[in-house]
Amino acid sequence: MSKNENSNRAKYAALRSYSIEYGYVAKKRSLIEDAKFEHNVLHAQPSIEKYDNDHEDDKDLIHKLMISLDNQIDGIKILVDKLKNSECFLDHIESRPTKKKRSSTYELYLEIKAKNKNFAYLVDKLKESSFLSNVLVLDDEIKFEENIWIPFNIWELDNCTHLNIKYEPDIDSRHPGFSDMEYRKRRQEIADIAFSFKHGDRIPVVEYTNDELKTWNLIYTELMELYPTHACKEHIEAIKNLEKHGLYGPNIIPQLEDVSNFLKKRSGFQLRPVAGLLSSRDFLASLAFRVFQCTQYIRHCSSPLHSPEPDCVHELLGHVPLLSNPKFAEFSQVIGLCSLGASDEDIIKLSTLYWFTIEFGLCQEGKQIRAYGAGLLSAFGELKHSLSGVPQLKNFEPFSASIQEYQDEDYQPLYFIASSFEDVKQKVKQFSKSIQRPYKLKYDPYTQSLKVIDKTFIITEIKKEINDGFDEILETIDNLSIL
């Protein structure tokens, strides 16, 4: 592997987590936007030494930059000062604590609007500062080949935890918790649970505060009134079952360990705590092992009806109930398996499919249309809108849905209708044949691992299935003769 490739891998590991938050470009955090961001960053290459400031000098361009700060406050002050003196304008910024031994070090991802010569001057000045380090310019035009790593067993999902990022409300002033220091501290505490979790651990209990319980109660009560006329029957049945077992109710926020055990018994799915949304590739890959990455934090109490990011309301009320349904669980796993080894372009398509099905899907129930998408079932405003007769409705077809324009700043103008979960699953399986991968994989539910399918594997499996099937037929005949 070349030195440049190693450098890009290190840069990609650092930047992938920024795609989780993607700077609130829109109102909703979207798996699709994450996939697009990931694709852009993956094909970037460091270019500080090679930066060409002679091309299009007179135009204002958007330049991408990543730097590390040894002192957050002093570092940002210096950054602002350098921007002003170099006539560069900050267009976008994202921040996170770095995963180095020194916990005080921060990393910033910046998008800066400036002329090439001004940006080159800025980079030189930033490199001179003792408070800043690892100043890295990102050039999207230079690309390289990247081997796609995938987890081959459920334990290897632990290797993806470095891609998680604490969601920081102080990054963007539009976040409802921006000015609430207690909320920021609370989010840090809950995020730490996810960062330290390993597969096989018990998921720690979160003791929710009175404000958090009030927020849950308000949302839970409102949604329960809408479900009978808006939610699909499988979701309603699952909610009733969760309530029957004492896991769900208006006055309790479910604990992930209890809910995960409930899911295992019914569909084989399980939950894993996560501090925020993983990169699209790793999130989809987890579904292949019937693992759903689930947050434990709840939205800020000042904005109970809207959250710019997934939280436990979205995931426990939107996603979890249907994951207890075996048919829906199988469909979710199919999308995950399709993603393994897929190209960046195909990951974007699969993320779009996920958006129009698992997040915002509608289904046919007799003569009625009902919602099964988690983005609808956890947000009563859009749940009402989806069945109001205002948006356009289309029958689900994966090849068109995978390239359909979507809306992440407002309610969807278009929704796709599935005739059944089985129909969606079969159509997505058919769609998966169009995705080029370097190998074909088979999931083994007994070992929770993947096997590469080659000629030897196929011959061995066919012989085994024929022999096992023949034995079962003989045993059935024997039992019938006894009767």
XYZ file of C-alpha atoms in Angstrom:
483
model
C 0.000 0.000 0.000
C 1.424 3.403 -0.950
C 2.207 6.200 1.479
C -0.598 8.289 -0.028
C -3.094 5.457 0.438
C -2.077 5.086 4.092
C -2.476 8.825 4.576
C -5.929 8.731 2.996
C -7.021 5.813 5.178
C -5.979 7.702 8.297
C -7.753 10.831 7.074
C -10.862 8.838 6.160
C -11.014 7.228 9.611
C -10.986 10.698 11.137
C -13.433 12.311 8.729
C -16.031 9.556 8.420
C -17.455 10.510 11.767
C -18.108 14.032 10.521
C -20.493 12.570 7.970
C -22.623 11.427 10.891
C -23.518 14.978 11.774
C -22.976 16.480 8.290
C -23.250 19.977 9.681
C -27.030 20.284 9.698
C -27.117 21.052 6.010
C -30.782 20.119 6.305
C -33.386 19.733 9.038
C -33.029 15.980 9.264
C -29.949 13.848 9.556
C -30.083 11.607 6.517
C -28.395 8.307 5.760
C -28.327 9.429 2.119
C -26.464 12.681 2.828
C -24.070 10.688 5.005
C -23.369 8.300 2.126
C -22.719 11.196 -0.276
C -20.426 12.894 2.224
C -18.579 9.631 2.812
C -18.077 9.178 -0.930
C -16.603 12.675 -1.314
C -14.227 12.314 1.622
C -13.155 8.793 0.681
C -11.954 10.000 -2.719
C -10.096 12.997 -1.349
C -6.318 13.206 -1.067
C -4.080 15.401 1.114
C -2.612 18.183 -0.963
C -0.994 20.842 1.240
C 2.388 20.481 -0.443
C 0.793 20.222 -3.903
C -1.778 22.979 -3.502
C -2.015 24.930 -6.758
C -2.869 28.586 -6.196
C -2.419 29.637 -9.811
C -5.679 28.142 -11.095
C -8.793 30.327 -11.086
C -7.218 32.805 -8.668
C -9.910 35.388 -9.209
C -12.830 33.126 -8.231
C -14.198 32.453 -4.773
C -14.137 28.676 -4.286
C -15.073 26.347 -1.461
C -11.977 24.764 0.102
C -12.043 21.910 2.610
C -9.698 21.809 5.547
C -9.178 19.689 8.658
C -7.090 20.836 11.624
C -6.400 19.739 15.187
C -6.478 22.156 18.148
C -4.343 21.615 21.227
C -6.385 24.265 23.023
C -9.967 24.654 21.861
C -10.637 28.243 22.942
C -7.262 29.720 21.976
C -7.174 27.676 18.796
C -10.559 28.945 17.597
C -9.586 32.543 18.413
C -6.447 32.180 16.310
C -8.436 30.544 13.516
C -10.946 33.412 13.400
C -8.133 35.956 13.393
C -6.283 34.197 10.559
C -9.464 33.949 8.510
C -10.055 37.666 8.826
C -6.476 38.644 7.962
C -6.372 36.376 4.896
C -9.748 37.525 3.516
C -11.190 34.021 3.793
C -14.757 33.334 4.872
C -15.937 30.416 6.999
C -18.791 28.694 5.181
C -19.181 25.619 7.406
C -17.570 24.098 10.518
C -17.890 20.810 12.424
C -16.126 19.852 15.640
C -15.437 16.816 17.815
C -13.007 15.720 20.540
C -10.271 13.682 18.892
C -9.601 10.048 19.790
C -6.075 10.728 21.019
C -4.659 10.161 24.477
C -4.951 13.877 25.203
C -8.682 14.328 25.707
C -8.375 18.129 25.430
C -7.425 17.983 21.739
C -10.191 18.850 19.274
C -10.534 18.353 15.549
C -12.275 20.769 13.194
C -13.586 20.136 9.710
C -13.928 23.441 7.826
C -15.346 24.570 4.507
C -13.857 27.938 3.598
C -14.901 30.293 0.810
C -11.901 32.124 -0.630
C -9.757 32.793 -3.649
C -6.993 30.242 -4.170
C -4.175 32.640 -3.342
C -5.918 33.789 -0.140
C -6.566 30.222 0.924
C -2.925 29.258 0.307
C -1.856 32.215 2.471
C -4.283 31.090 5.208
C -2.898 27.547 5.201
C 0.667 28.828 5.584
C -0.328 31.033 8.533
C -2.264 28.243 10.247
C 0.740 25.929 10.028
C 2.835 28.523 11.839
C 0.575 28.511 14.927
C 1.642 26.478 17.972
C -2.028 25.956 18.940
C -2.890 24.195 15.671
C -1.576 20.907 14.303
C -2.209 18.421 11.489
C -3.418 21.105 9.082
C -4.792 19.087 6.178
C -6.178 20.395 2.874
C -8.642 18.081 1.103
C -8.693 17.978 -2.700
C -11.779 16.208 -4.064
C -10.478 16.022 -7.612
C -7.662 13.540 -6.979
C -8.985 10.025 -6.477
C -7.515 6.687 -5.486
C -8.651 3.107 -5.190
C -9.748 1.983 -1.756
C -10.356 -1.585 -0.659
C -13.721 -1.918 1.025
C -13.512 -3.483 4.472
C -16.565 -5.285 5.828
C -17.210 -7.094 9.115
C -17.326 -10.862 8.654
C -18.872 -11.659 12.021
C -20.984 -9.867 14.593
C -18.020 -9.310 16.924
C -16.232 -7.285 14.254
C -18.903 -4.588 14.600
C -16.774 -3.534 17.590
C -14.147 -2.405 15.079
C -16.563 0.241 13.837
C -16.906 2.050 17.171
C -14.159 4.519 16.272
C -16.534 5.852 13.643
C -19.098 6.889 16.237
C -19.128 10.534 17.266
C -20.686 12.279 20.203
C -23.340 14.594 18.834
C -22.387 18.035 20.110
C -25.272 20.541 20.397
C -22.742 23.371 20.733
C -21.556 22.886 17.142
C -24.603 24.520 15.585
C -26.639 27.355 17.047
C -29.795 25.935 15.461
C -29.757 22.924 17.760
C -32.423 23.268 20.517
C -29.822 22.405 23.166
C -27.214 24.882 21.930
C -27.402 27.173 24.969
C -28.156 24.467 27.565
C -24.913 23.409 29.244
C -26.661 20.772 31.354
C -28.075 19.152 28.223
C -24.623 19.085 26.639
C -23.201 17.402 29.720
C -26.053 14.902 29.702
C -25.404 14.000 26.084
C -21.730 13.407 26.899
C -22.660 11.011 29.721
C -24.993 8.968 27.529
C -22.544 8.962 24.595
C -19.834 7.464 26.811
C -21.984 4.336 27.218
C -21.860 3.713 23.482
C -18.147 4.423 23.142
C -17.233 1.811 25.762
C -19.728 -0.864 24.671
C -18.494 -4.167 23.213
C -20.551 -6.931 21.667
C -21.701 -9.335 24.368
C -21.843 -6.666 27.097
C -25.064 -5.882 28.884
C -26.340 -2.495 27.759
C -26.087 -0.177 30.785
C -29.272 1.324 32.234
C -29.875 5.040 31.720
C -31.664 6.780 34.586
C -33.799 9.330 32.770
C -34.574 12.704 34.312
C -38.035 14.169 34.950
C -37.688 16.506 31.950
C -36.763 13.567 29.714
C -39.701 11.524 30.990
C -42.085 14.442 30.374
C -40.801 14.780 26.805
C -41.321 11.054 26.198
C -44.813 11.168 27.736
C -45.933 14.025 25.505
C -44.731 12.375 22.300
C -45.939 8.891 23.287
C -49.443 10.144 24.108
C -49.781 12.095 20.861
C -48.581 9.223 18.681
C -50.787 6.604 20.352
C -53.817 8.657 19.353
C -52.742 8.607 15.692
C -51.596 5.002 15.331
C -55.076 3.389 15.033
C -55.830 5.398 11.879
C -52.334 5.907 10.459
C -49.976 3.058 11.444
C -49.811 -0.369 9.800
C -51.375 -3.233 11.742
C -47.993 -4.913 12.372
C -46.722 -1.812 14.134
C -49.860 -1.475 16.260
C -49.676 -5.145 17.263
C -45.994 -4.809 18.163
C -46.632 -1.738 20.337
C -49.417 -3.578 22.192
C -47.110 -6.533 22.743
C -44.349 -4.288 24.095
C -46.846 -2.635 26.439
C -48.174 -6.028 27.530
C -44.671 -7.059 28.607
C -44.227 -3.854 30.588
C -41.500 -2.502 28.308
C -43.429 0.410 26.782
C -45.736 2.998 28.273
C -46.295 6.746 28.503
C -44.409 7.060 31.785
C -41.292 4.966 31.096
C -38.529 5.317 28.534
C -37.639 1.740 27.550
C -34.202 0.418 28.454
C -32.241 -0.946 25.497
C -31.148 -4.164 27.228
C -34.759 -5.164 27.965
C -35.959 -4.257 24.485
C -33.023 -6.047 22.855
C -33.889 -9.274 24.702
C -37.499 -8.882 23.578
C -36.398 -8.580 19.937
C -34.024 -11.559 20.100
C -36.874 -13.878 21.108
C -39.122 -12.742 18.256
C -36.997 -11.934 15.222
C -33.359 -12.484 16.130
C -32.622 -8.758 16.001
C -30.732 -7.073 18.824
C -29.857 -3.523 19.811
C -26.484 -1.933 20.239
C -26.058 1.495 21.879
C -24.604 4.179 19.649
C -23.704 7.820 20.321
C -25.064 8.951 16.959
C -25.627 7.702 13.446
C -22.794 5.591 12.086
C -21.502 6.101 8.576
C -24.051 4.811 6.091
C -21.875 1.845 5.135
C -21.339 0.671 8.700
C -24.941 1.295 9.724
C -26.262 -0.789 6.845
C -23.644 -3.480 7.498
C -24.888 -3.867 11.064
C -28.350 -4.718 9.720
C -26.773 -7.666 7.887
C -26.080 -9.207 11.314
C -29.548 -8.281 12.610
C -28.087 -5.567 14.800
C -29.778 -2.184 15.028
C -27.671 0.757 16.213
C -29.856 2.615 18.709
C -29.314 5.918 20.508
C -30.206 6.343 24.192
C -30.399 10.133 24.404
C -33.662 12.019 23.929
C -34.316 15.317 22.176
C -34.187 18.608 24.073
C -37.293 19.271 26.177
C -37.807 22.691 24.553
C -38.519 21.020 21.198
C -40.444 17.780 21.822
C -42.231 17.828 18.475
C -39.114 18.057 16.311
C -35.589 16.703 16.443
C -32.915 17.462 13.810
C -31.366 14.037 14.506
C -32.472 10.509 15.389
C -33.012 9.982 19.124
C -34.508 7.253 21.294
C -38.021 8.494 20.457
C -37.412 7.975 16.754
C -35.779 4.599 17.211
C -37.820 3.064 20.019
C -41.205 4.191 18.665
C -40.348 4.242 14.961
C -37.928 1.385 14.307
C -38.012 -1.107 17.160
C -41.659 -2.276 17.103
C -41.496 -3.535 13.511
C -38.075 -5.105 14.062
C -39.918 -7.602 16.285
C -41.887 -8.703 13.205
C -39.997 -11.606 11.511
C -40.935 -10.555 7.960
C -39.935 -6.940 8.461
C -36.755 -8.019 10.239
C -35.822 -10.195 7.279
C -36.440 -7.305 4.878
C -34.202 -5.037 6.991
C -31.446 -7.652 6.945
C -31.709 -7.986 3.152
C -30.861 -4.292 2.716
C -27.915 -4.743 5.070
C -26.599 -7.770 3.189
C -26.953 -5.896 -0.124
C -24.622 -3.185 1.168
C -21.668 -5.424 1.992
C -18.818 -4.759 -0.410
C -20.918 -2.383 -2.536
C -19.365 0.679 -4.187
C -19.883 4.177 -2.797
C -22.363 4.912 -5.592
C -24.399 1.815 -4.739
C -24.300 2.667 -1.032
C -25.975 5.977 -1.930
C -28.655 4.074 -3.852
C -29.219 1.658 -0.962
C -29.388 4.560 1.479
C -32.055 6.125 -0.727
C -33.970 2.820 -0.763
C -33.710 2.742 3.020
C -35.056 6.304 3.136
C -38.142 5.527 1.041
C -38.900 2.220 2.770
C -37.719 1.739 6.344
C -37.736 5.470 7.106
C -40.676 6.845 5.071
C -42.473 3.841 3.600
C -46.238 3.391 3.222
C -48.057 0.092 2.714
C -51.377 -1.144 1.401
C -53.858 -2.644 3.907
C -56.969 -3.664 2.027
C -58.364 -0.436 0.639
C -56.431 1.701 3.144
C -52.919 3.153 3.059
C -50.925 2.934 6.281
C -47.434 3.968 7.400
C -44.615 1.595 8.283
C -41.626 3.967 7.978
C -39.940 4.931 11.249
C -39.578 8.567 10.203
C -43.367 8.731 9.939
C -44.258 6.616 12.967
C -42.133 8.776 15.282
C -43.247 12.202 13.986
C -46.978 12.915 14.114
C -46.723 16.004 11.881
C -45.345 14.072 8.924
C -47.446 11.018 9.799
C -50.567 13.144 9.277
C -49.114 14.696 6.115
C -48.256 11.344 4.513
C -51.911 10.238 4.504
C -53.458 13.666 3.932
C -53.882 13.272 0.171
C -51.429 16.114 -0.480
C -48.218 14.190 -1.332
C -47.813 12.083 -4.443
C -48.002 8.306 -3.921
C -46.299 5.690 -6.100
C -46.154 1.924 -6.023
C -42.773 0.771 -4.731
C -40.244 -0.112 -7.389
C -36.624 -0.250 -6.187
C -34.856 0.834 -9.375
C -36.771 4.125 -9.502
C -36.900 4.578 -5.710
C -33.099 4.242 -5.435
C -32.561 7.358 -7.582
C -35.634 9.329 -6.503
C -35.022 12.877 -5.300
C -35.868 13.168 -1.622
C -36.740 16.023 0.727
C -34.876 16.473 4.007
C -35.799 20.105 4.747
C -39.562 19.594 4.885
C -42.213 16.895 4.575
C -41.782 14.465 1.698
C -43.641 15.417 -1.494
C -43.666 11.747 -2.558
C -43.999 8.384 -0.813
C -43.745 4.816 -2.114
C -46.430 2.232 -1.283
C -45.527 -1.415 -0.663
C -48.107 -4.146 -1.180
C -46.484 -6.176 1.639
C -43.191 -6.606 3.488
C -42.595 -9.809 1.548
C -43.100 -7.982 -1.755
C -40.615 -5.253 -0.767
C -38.072 -7.855 0.333
C -38.272 -9.789 -2.927
C -38.003 -6.621 -5.012
C -34.947 -5.454 -3.054
C -33.373 -8.907 -3.515
C -33.929 -8.550 -7.248
C -32.443 -5.051 -7.129
C -29.370 -6.400 -5.308
C -28.443 -8.437 -8.395
C -27.627 -5.145 -10.141
C -25.040 -4.256 -7.475
C -21.503 -5.236 -8.419
C -19.458 -6.744 -5.587
C -16.060 -8.485 -5.553
C -17.648 -11.553 -3.916
C -20.951 -13.092 -2.942
C -21.733 -13.671 0.718
C -23.989 -15.942 2.727
C -25.058 -15.168 6.280
C -24.827 -18.007 8.790
C -27.370 -17.361 11.591
C -25.857 -20.073 13.796
C -22.421 -18.443 14.015
C -23.633 -14.906 13.169
C -20.955 -14.687 10.527
C -20.536 -14.376 6.761
C -19.112 -16.895 4.330
C -17.750 -16.124 0.878
C -19.586 -18.170 -1.723
C -17.325 -19.901 -4.251
C -17.731 -23.046 -6.364
C -16.573 -25.374 -3.598
C -18.956 -23.774 -1.118
C -21.900 -24.082 -3.532
C -21.269 -27.773 -4.260
C -20.860 -28.588 -0.554
C -24.024 -26.704 0.397
C -26.123 -28.302 -2.343
C -25.042 -31.803 -1.283
C -25.778 -30.986 2.372
C -29.217 -29.545 1.624
C -30.156 -32.533 -0.562
C -29.064 -35.016 2.103
C -30.729 -33.104 4.942
C -33.914 -32.680 2.929
C -34.031 -36.359 2.017
C -33.561 -37.357 5.675
C -36.412 -35.062 6.748
C -38.716 -36.541 4.078
C -37.972 -40.096 5.241
C -38.540 -39.121 8.873
C -41.882 -37.494 7.981
C -42.974 -40.634 6.082
C -42.020 -42.797 9.059
C -44.044 -40.589 11.418
C -47.068 -40.708 9.106
C -46.913 -44.490 8.897
C -46.870 -44.714 12.686
C -50.029 -42.589 12.859
